[in-house]
């Protein structure tokens, strides 16, 4: 992008706005030592690959020392690397390899909770004075006072309140040693840190500074909605999913904690922060961002992830899988138009199923629809996030039995559903689970058509999806028309086009059930994006959009219409016009 100081000031140009992020789930990315688990040297081996794709930032999911109850989101030691992923020297080598190619590295900052094997928790559960208040410890209630959610405790005793965890069951577990219950918004092996305790905040800030000093380029802040809980930890509405959600998220001190962390750490470095904020709305979001807010740069909102859930949320086995394009456009356009908010643009990640199976058509139109999704990701406002494997159109697979699943969230949800009587067995839930489970995005990366898709020479920790003979990186790179090359070109186009990063967003044909079309405008630069988000032909007929013949900057069919208005677009046809 050409230098222009005045425009820079007006646009508030930032490297993290202009960047494209690639998310690596290290366990499933590339195994360098044949133990069947992806590792850090495996990522380093592929830095050239990422550079060829054209991405600027790698977001590496947790590689810290961990017992892996939640694949690394349960951290045992924040300052050490898990053996299975390599060593600190390996991590340093990855950082240098990325920096050598002008790419940056951000990592997860998981500080709502630790592992129950973290030293802080081990000492806290022993009642060690310095750590006794590091977590939420409470006495139980007599059974008859309590609601039904209960994890095993002493006879006659129920958890301190009725909160449920995101991973199913009660949000409380009983600890025999301490004779009390501890809170875990997620898995029982992920006890929540007590952010009310200033010692906890000091320890977190110290640890964050330690990583910043090592030269990391930023953090993705995990589950920040949970950092502050409602005063007194009151019971929640039994109809919430999970129960207590309104009490254990977005509590009264959240801004204070984030602002303090920012001032003590991020503010002193040229790094970026992106906060995972499940449950946030456009109205809430701006308060977290920028110098006038909590100093965060951008956020991951979830509204479009909820679009196809049943009335009871993601794990409601009734009414899932239906979504309408007009509603999807309404939700996303709200975020696109919010001038004071900068979001991560994403359609999938390690917590979601495969994007082409969910939002495209992985059977009749896998190639076209995967390219359409790429077009969307790279032409909207916000920092685009590409999740590993989506750049080759990896698809969902079929988990035939409960035993084939790994994700504790899915397993917990299935157990809860069966216990509630809404289903008798996994078989009743199989189609639903296959649609939504986080495991869909955690199958090994498909590099080539050799054994185990070239992911490992050993036994893969998780089965490779059987599409790998056709759907793999080597085949995609050898074919100029592939989804991979389309991503590469779309990334390049974004890098060359300030209008795609900074331009205003205007939605056209909002009620059209097939077309998602918008213009991006920056002074006299204009881009029009037309996406036929359906398997049928559709005519683009907006009111008053004065575009005659336009230059096609990128399209997923060879011969796109050159006069978009009034033209017919084929199934999953996507085109970016400049005019
Ligand atoms: C969000 C992470 O993305 C997810 O994978 C994890 O299970 C929870 N936070 C808990 O850390």
XYZ file of C-alpha atoms and ligand atoms in Angstrom:
590
model
C 0.000 0.000 0.000
C 1.394 3.387 -0.942
C 2.481 5.720 1.840
C 0.163 8.668 2.413
C 0.412 10.294 5.813
C -2.895 12.070 5.751
C -4.747 8.978 4.669
C -2.820 7.017 7.317
C -4.027 9.312 10.056
C -7.581 9.271 8.850
C -7.696 5.537 8.343
C -5.802 4.671 11.476
C -3.635 2.287 9.484
C -2.230 -0.608 11.501
C -0.231 -3.656 10.562
C -2.648 -5.910 12.352
C -5.525 -4.585 10.272
C -3.665 -5.166 7.020
C -2.481 -8.642 7.961
C -3.988 -12.020 7.120
C -3.803 -14.540 9.956
C -3.302 -18.277 9.553
C -4.345 -20.410 12.508
C -2.299 -23.481 13.360
C -3.680 -26.193 15.629
C -0.270 -27.703 16.317
C -1.372 -31.168 17.360
C -2.891 -31.726 13.912
C -0.633 -29.677 11.654
C 2.615 -31.515 10.946
C 4.513 -34.181 12.858
C 8.288 -33.939 12.511
C 9.363 -36.822 14.760
C 6.980 -39.655 13.938
C 5.196 -39.838 17.292
C 1.848 -39.226 15.596
C 1.368 -35.777 17.146
C 2.034 -32.531 15.356
C 4.823 -30.446 16.883
C 6.651 -27.113 16.729
C 9.494 -28.262 14.438
C 6.686 -29.531 12.200
C 5.326 -25.994 11.998
C 8.802 -24.598 11.335
C 9.192 -27.038 8.416
C 6.106 -25.442 6.880
C 6.968 -21.783 7.290
C 7.903 -21.648 3.597
C 4.492 -23.076 2.790
C 2.761 -20.361 4.800
C 4.908 -17.713 3.162
C 3.956 -19.041 -0.278
C 0.302 -18.761 0.661
C 1.006 -15.155 1.592
C -0.193 -14.961 5.184
C 1.361 -12.464 7.602
C 0.646 -13.747 11.086
C 0.578 -17.260 12.489
C -1.721 -17.830 15.432
C -0.401 -20.899 17.184
C -2.883 -22.623 19.495
C -1.442 -23.558 22.917
C 1.889 -25.363 22.978
C 2.543 -24.835 26.683
C 3.191 -27.665 29.092
C -0.155 -29.335 29.716
C -1.763 -32.645 30.630
C -3.886 -32.080 27.466
C -7.344 -32.561 28.964
C -8.450 -29.877 26.481
C -5.566 -30.255 24.016
C -3.438 -27.607 25.652
C -6.080 -25.105 26.819
C -5.353 -26.566 30.248
C -1.936 -25.143 31.039
C 0.315 -26.712 33.661
C 3.250 -24.364 33.194
C 2.919 -21.101 31.282
C 6.670 -20.804 30.787
C 7.412 -24.237 29.400
C 6.663 -26.039 26.151
C 4.846 -29.389 26.252
C 7.238 -32.266 25.556
C 5.064 -33.543 22.746
C 5.412 -30.212 20.948
C 9.187 -29.840 21.430
C 11.365 -27.515 23.470
C 11.712 -23.818 24.129
C 14.616 -23.838 21.663
C 12.215 -25.233 19.049
C 9.779 -22.428 19.804
C 12.552 -19.856 19.461
C 13.560 -21.399 16.141
C 9.975 -21.104 14.906
C 9.822 -17.466 15.950
C 13.076 -16.708 14.097
C 11.983 -18.610 11.000
C 8.797 -16.555 10.877
C 10.563 -13.266 11.575
C 13.151 -14.040 8.893
C 10.302 -14.024 6.403
C 8.641 -10.934 7.867
C 5.872 -12.952 9.385
C 4.707 -12.674 12.982
C 3.673 -15.080 15.694
C 0.796 -14.765 18.113
C -0.076 -17.328 20.769
C -3.013 -18.120 22.979
C -3.173 -16.458 26.349
C -5.316 -18.760 28.462
C -5.718 -17.041 31.802
C -9.323 -17.560 32.759
C -8.175 -20.943 34.001
C -5.123 -23.130 34.459
C -4.776 -26.874 34.538
C -5.595 -28.516 37.862
C -1.989 -29.743 37.619
C -0.586 -26.203 37.628
C 1.535 -25.514 40.667
C -0.781 -22.675 41.712
C -3.723 -25.060 41.875
C -1.777 -27.822 43.574
C -0.760 -25.391 46.288
C -4.201 -23.815 46.442
C -5.894 -27.143 46.947
C -3.419 -27.852 49.797
C -4.485 -24.593 51.403
C -0.997 -23.061 51.048
C -1.523 -19.543 52.386
C -0.006 -17.742 49.425
C -2.245 -19.527 46.927
C -5.383 -20.433 48.856
C -7.399 -17.678 47.198
C -6.031 -18.112 43.651
C -9.151 -19.999 42.551
C -12.862 -19.962 43.387
C -13.291 -22.256 46.395
C -16.659 -22.540 48.087
C -18.451 -24.846 50.495
C -21.237 -27.004 49.100
C -24.938 -26.654 49.844
C -27.185 -29.235 51.465
C -28.606 -31.368 48.674
C -32.251 -30.367 49.070
C -31.454 -26.658 48.592
C -29.667 -27.218 45.353
C -30.753 -27.623 41.770
C -30.206 -30.799 39.878
C -26.766 -30.229 38.279
C -24.348 -32.086 40.493
C -20.830 -33.405 40.205
C -19.861 -36.021 42.725
C -19.378 -34.578 46.174
C -19.735 -35.861 49.708
C -23.085 -37.439 50.609
C -25.761 -34.842 51.227
C -23.745 -32.070 49.651
C -24.476 -30.319 46.358
C -22.381 -27.760 44.467
C -22.316 -24.160 45.773
C -24.652 -22.945 43.032
C -26.474 -24.235 39.961
C -23.977 -23.158 37.302
C -23.229 -25.564 34.502
C -19.945 -25.728 32.634
C -19.370 -25.182 28.917
C -18.121 -28.775 28.892
C -21.312 -30.259 30.350
C -22.242 -31.146 33.949
C -21.874 -28.806 36.911
C -19.325 -26.001 36.841
C -18.160 -27.162 40.277
C -16.085 -30.142 41.312
C -15.381 -31.308 44.814
C -11.825 -31.565 46.032
C -11.337 -34.128 48.773
C -8.059 -32.675 49.976
C -9.385 -29.206 50.620
C -12.903 -30.396 51.450
C -14.397 -27.701 49.241
C -15.710 -27.196 45.721
C -13.833 -25.304 43.000
C -15.279 -23.536 39.998
C -14.493 -24.484 36.405
C -16.335 -22.754 33.571
C -14.847 -25.385 31.272
C -13.520 -28.872 32.058
C -13.015 -30.077 35.625
C -9.295 -30.091 34.870
C -9.506 -26.345 34.066
C -10.154 -24.544 37.378
C -11.003 -20.830 36.989
C -8.463 -18.371 38.343
C -9.834 -15.885 40.838
C -9.144 -12.546 39.157
C -10.434 -10.700 42.209
C -7.200 -11.639 43.880
C -4.556 -8.986 43.020
C -1.817 -11.628 43.369
C -3.383 -13.542 40.481
C -3.379 -10.430 38.333
C 0.253 -9.730 39.246
C 1.277 -13.278 38.378
C -0.520 -13.123 35.024
C 0.993 -9.748 34.105
C 4.464 -11.014 35.005
C 4.020 -14.099 32.844
C 2.700 -12.064 29.908
C 5.682 -9.722 30.118
C 7.997 -12.727 30.130
C 6.589 -13.817 26.745
C 6.593 -10.288 25.366
C 10.275 -10.052 26.234
C 10.870 -13.200 24.222
C 9.731 -11.341 21.139
C 6.247 -12.727 20.577
C 4.064 -10.481 18.406
C 0.834 -10.725 20.305
C -1.824 -12.849 21.896
C -5.224 -14.288 21.252
C -6.929 -13.919 24.610
C -8.924 -17.033 25.381
C -12.455 -16.850 26.806
C -12.162 -13.369 28.276
C -15.909 -13.214 28.796
C -15.345 -15.354 31.890
C -12.696 -13.258 33.677
C -15.136 -11.484 35.982
C -18.070 -13.210 37.669
C -21.217 -11.752 39.233
C -20.751 -10.671 42.852
C -21.788 -13.384 45.278
C -21.865 -16.053 42.531
C -25.698 -16.195 42.517
C -27.705 -19.011 40.938
C -28.452 -18.632 37.246
C -31.563 -19.068 35.149
C -32.048 -22.831 34.679
C -32.974 -22.174 31.041
C -29.608 -20.663 30.187
C -27.148 -22.884 28.319
C -25.019 -23.466 30.265
C -26.919 -22.523 33.420
C -25.324 -19.465 34.996
C -23.939 -18.077 31.739
C -25.298 -14.636 32.578
C -23.578 -14.804 35.967
C -20.164 -16.189 35.076
C -19.602 -14.068 31.968
C -19.091 -10.317 31.527
C -19.047 -9.630 35.256
C -18.787 -6.161 36.800
C -14.964 -5.936 36.892
C -14.080 -7.184 33.438
C -13.039 -3.788 32.061
C -10.936 -3.039 35.108
C -9.028 -6.337 34.741
C -8.430 -5.970 31.014
C -7.428 -2.333 31.182
C -5.000 -3.062 33.993
C -3.454 -5.965 32.078
C -3.126 -3.776 28.992
C -1.388 -0.974 30.834
C 1.025 -3.319 32.566
C 1.890 -5.387 29.499
C 0.680 -4.919 25.900
C 0.804 -1.112 25.975
C 4.593 -1.248 26.240
C 5.207 -3.339 23.110
C 4.353 -3.289 19.403
C 2.118 -6.316 19.649
C -1.444 -7.116 18.756
C -4.277 -8.568 20.804
C -7.426 -10.319 19.700
C -9.931 -11.262 22.355
C -12.210 -14.253 22.148
C -15.573 -12.913 23.362
C -18.364 -15.412 23.132
C -21.692 -13.693 23.776
C -20.600 -10.172 22.919
C -22.838 -7.827 20.950
C -21.919 -4.894 18.715
C -23.212 -2.548 21.398
C -20.880 -3.960 24.043
C -17.824 -4.426 21.876
C -16.371 -0.928 21.467
C -15.778 -0.552 25.206
C -13.125 -3.246 25.044
C -11.173 -1.781 22.156
C -8.677 1.014 21.639
C -7.102 3.602 23.880
C -10.480 4.843 25.078
C -11.498 1.335 26.019
C -9.496 -1.555 27.429
C -6.721 -1.251 24.851
C -7.524 -4.441 22.955
C -7.119 -4.307 19.165
C -9.760 -6.665 17.895
C -12.208 -9.289 18.947
C -13.697 -12.603 17.963
C -17.481 -12.340 18.053
C -19.745 -15.390 17.846
C -23.091 -14.180 16.543
C -22.746 -15.785 13.127
C -21.528 -19.014 14.744
C -24.887 -19.274 16.532
C -26.881 -18.874 13.315
C -27.516 -22.571 12.718
C -27.949 -23.649 16.348
C -31.218 -24.895 17.821
C -33.210 -22.667 20.221
C -31.245 -24.013 23.200
C -27.847 -23.151 21.711
C -25.092 -25.118 20.054
C -25.719 -28.327 21.981
C -29.466 -28.400 21.528
C -30.079 -31.583 19.522
C -33.368 -30.179 18.145
C -33.671 -27.558 15.435
C -30.002 -27.390 14.412
C -28.519 -26.922 10.964
C -31.031 -24.456 9.521
C -29.884 -20.947 8.658
C -31.013 -18.258 6.285
C -28.760 -16.047 4.225
C -30.742 -12.831 4.933
C -30.273 -13.408 8.678
C -26.590 -14.237 8.209
C -26.155 -10.976 6.267
C -28.007 -8.985 8.918
C -25.798 -10.347 11.681
C -22.513 -9.846 9.855
C -23.453 -6.481 8.410
C -24.072 -5.120 11.902
C -20.416 -5.869 12.696
C -19.191 -4.666 9.307
C -20.804 -1.272 9.778
C -19.626 -0.660 13.336
C -16.898 1.929 12.717
C -15.556 1.751 16.253
C -15.125 -2.017 16.272
C -12.487 -4.177 14.571
C -13.182 -7.893 14.425
C -11.489 -11.086 13.358
C -13.271 -12.221 10.192
C -13.668 -15.967 10.392
C -16.016 -18.747 9.451
C -14.301 -21.578 11.293
C -11.485 -22.468 13.666
C -10.452 -25.329 15.950
C -13.740 -25.023 17.862
C -15.993 -25.247 14.829
C -16.722 -27.747 12.079
C -15.200 -27.373 8.596
C -16.383 -24.248 6.813
C -17.051 -25.797 3.416
C -19.250 -28.476 5.006
C -21.102 -25.965 7.143
C -21.467 -22.862 4.989
C -20.725 -24.256 1.528
C -21.580 -27.468 -0.255
C -18.922 -30.120 0.260
C -20.477 -32.464 -2.282
C -21.796 -30.867 -5.486
C -19.767 -27.640 -5.241
C -16.815 -28.161 -2.944
C -14.348 -26.214 -5.082
C -16.646 -23.352 -6.020
C -18.138 -22.947 -2.564
C -14.759 -23.111 -0.789
C -13.559 -20.334 -3.096
C -16.692 -18.331 -2.389
C -15.974 -18.579 1.341
C -12.394 -17.432 0.697
C -13.737 -14.456 -1.237
C -15.928 -13.506 1.678
C -13.118 -13.854 4.245
C -10.687 -11.710 2.270
C -12.967 -8.886 1.156
C -14.808 -7.869 4.313
C -13.821 -5.419 7.065
C -11.782 -6.941 9.882
C -8.636 -9.062 10.001
C -9.160 -12.281 8.001
C -8.406 -15.582 9.752
C -7.726 -18.692 7.681
C -7.867 -21.938 9.637
C -5.452 -24.707 8.627
C -6.874 -26.948 5.919
C -9.589 -24.541 4.820
C -7.202 -23.278 2.149
C -7.506 -26.690 0.461
C -11.202 -27.171 1.211
C -10.922 -29.897 3.859
C -14.337 -31.293 4.776
C -16.155 -32.790 7.743
C -15.924 -36.506 8.315
C -18.252 -39.088 9.913
C -17.572 -40.033 13.521
C -19.441 -43.313 13.679
C -19.246 -43.965 17.418
C -18.755 -41.901 20.549
C -15.390 -43.596 21.067
C -14.057 -42.000 17.901
C -14.482 -38.512 19.364
C -11.731 -36.758 21.258
C -13.214 -33.376 22.185
C -14.259 -33.198 25.858
C -16.858 -30.539 25.048
C -18.649 -32.806 22.591
C -18.393 -35.833 24.847
C -19.745 -33.802 27.806
C -22.617 -32.489 25.681
C -23.544 -35.969 24.444
C -23.559 -37.277 28.019
C -25.775 -34.392 29.171
C -28.223 -34.916 26.299
C -28.521 -38.627 26.947
C -28.919 -38.020 30.684
C -31.681 -35.478 30.021
C -33.608 -38.129 28.087
C -33.580 -36.154 24.821
C -31.767 -39.040 23.118
C -31.198 -42.691 23.933
C -27.808 -43.225 22.425
C -24.994 -41.710 20.377
C -26.536 -43.227 17.255
C -29.579 -40.940 17.713
C -27.233 -37.979 17.907
C -24.684 -38.961 15.284
C -25.892 -36.656 12.485
C -26.109 -33.744 14.922
C -22.699 -34.406 16.442
C -21.112 -34.759 13.029
C -22.602 -31.423 12.074
C -21.243 -29.465 15.011
C -18.416 -31.239 16.838
C -15.119 -29.418 17.339
C -13.379 -32.622 16.296
C -14.232 -31.928 12.650
C -11.523 -29.293 12.436
C -8.983 -31.315 14.413
C -8.320 -34.154 11.970
C -4.740 -34.099 10.643
C -3.749 -31.628 7.966
C -3.732 -33.267 4.525
C -0.343 -32.570 2.945
C -0.156 -35.172 0.173
C -1.571 -38.507 -0.953
C 0.980 -40.689 0.849
C 0.123 -42.710 3.965
C -1.509 -40.582 6.676
C -1.719 -37.690 4.225
C 1.938 -36.900 4.875
C 1.024 -35.650 8.354
C 3.132 -38.230 10.195
C 5.372 -41.242 9.591
C 3.937 -42.776 12.736
C 0.437 -43.544 13.925
C -1.641 -40.358 13.820
C -3.191 -39.379 17.161
C -6.479 -38.798 15.353
C -7.550 -40.497 12.111
C -6.896 -38.745 8.830
C -10.061 -37.973 6.868
C -10.325 -40.370 3.946
C -10.648 -37.597 1.360
C -6.914 -36.986 1.575
C -6.022 -38.734 -1.690
C -7.800 -35.978 -3.611
C -7.876 -33.171 -1.065
C -4.284 -32.392 -0.179
C -1.750 -29.579 -0.352
C 0.530 -31.173 -2.945
C -2.323 -31.694 -5.409
C -3.701 -28.229 -4.737
C -0.390 -26.481 -5.288
C 0.137 -28.347 -8.559
C -3.189 -27.116 -9.942
C -3.402 -23.391 -10.778
C -7.216 -23.545 -10.519
C -7.253 -25.029 -7.036
C -8.820 -23.634 -3.897
C -5.280 -23.099 -2.578
C -4.231 -20.879 -5.464
C -7.508 -19.018 -5.158
C -6.746 -18.255 -1.490
C -3.244 -17.177 -2.481
C -4.599 -14.786 -5.119
C -7.298 -13.438 -2.808
C -4.685 -12.770 -0.096
C -2.481 -11.015 -2.631
C -5.397 -8.912 -3.821
C -6.209 -7.874 -0.275
C -2.610 -6.851 0.313
C -2.695 -4.675 -2.796
C -6.078 -3.114 -2.075
C -6.483 -0.667 0.813
C -10.159 -0.474 -0.131
C -10.633 -4.092 0.955
C -9.077 -3.377 4.336
C -10.287 0.116 5.128
C -13.185 0.770 2.777
C -16.697 1.455 4.053
C -19.069 -1.453 3.734
C -22.478 -1.247 2.050
C -24.790 -4.199 1.714
C -26.955 -4.684 -1.365
C -30.028 -6.861 -1.880
C -30.286 -7.546 1.883
C -33.338 -9.780 1.605
C -32.108 -11.851 -1.314
C -31.990 -15.466 -0.195
C -29.166 -16.448 -2.535
C -26.920 -13.448 -3.043
C -24.597 -11.797 -0.560
C -23.356 -8.634 -2.284
C -21.550 -5.598 -0.894
C -19.436 -2.691 -1.956
C -16.330 -1.438 -0.227
C -15.549 2.235 -0.803
C -12.454 4.266 0.023
C -12.454 7.759 -1.523
C -12.646 7.036 -5.239
C -11.611 3.406 -4.927
C -14.456 0.919 -5.132
C -14.846 -2.818 -4.977
C -18.057 -4.742 -5.487
C -18.266 -8.307 -4.246
C -21.028 -10.576 -5.518
C -21.406 -13.992 -3.908
C -24.074 -16.422 -5.035
C -24.278 -18.289 -1.740
C -26.525 -21.017 -3.113
C -26.595 -24.053 -5.360
C -28.994 -22.419 -7.879
C -28.536 -19.637 -10.400
C -29.402 -16.122 -9.189
C -29.788 -12.731 -10.853
C -28.142 -9.740 -9.211
C -30.615 -6.897 -9.425
C -29.843 -4.208 -6.861
C -31.562 -0.826 -6.718
C -29.564 2.116 -7.947
C -26.079 0.608 -8.040
C -24.483 2.405 -10.962
C -22.044 -0.207 -12.198
C -21.896 -0.930 -15.897
C -18.946 -2.854 -17.181
C -16.449 -3.404 -14.418
C -13.013 -4.927 -14.157
C -13.037 -8.380 -12.604
C -10.291 -8.485 -9.985
C -10.858 -12.103 -8.974
C -13.540 -14.712 -9.655
C -14.060 -18.394 -9.031
C -15.439 -19.183 -12.508
C -13.391 -18.616 -15.679
C -15.874 -16.337 -17.402
C -17.712 -14.232 -14.801
C -20.244 -11.624 -15.930
C -18.416 -8.378 -16.746
C -21.517 -6.246 -16.214
C -22.596 -7.532 -12.800
C -25.887 -5.674 -12.443
C -28.687 -7.628 -14.083
C -26.453 -10.643 -14.665
C -27.009 -14.194 -13.642
C -24.525 -15.807 -11.265
C -23.985 -19.553 -11.281
C -24.081 -21.828 -8.196
C -21.571 -20.549 -5.642
C -20.178 -18.095 -8.165
C -18.088 -15.371 -6.519
C -16.619 -12.302 -8.187
C -14.773 -9.213 -7.012
C -15.151 -6.176 -9.266
C -13.254 -2.901 -9.308
C -14.936 0.118 -10.838
C -11.745 -21.382 23.838
C -10.818 -22.271 23.062
O -10.822 -21.855 21.727
C -11.315 -23.674 23.244
O -10.676 -24.594 22.385
C -11.158 -24.056 24.698
O -11.766 -25.314 24.916
C -11.822 -23.044 25.629
N -11.617 -21.683 25.249
C -11.287 -23.197 27.020
O -9.964 -22.729 27.103
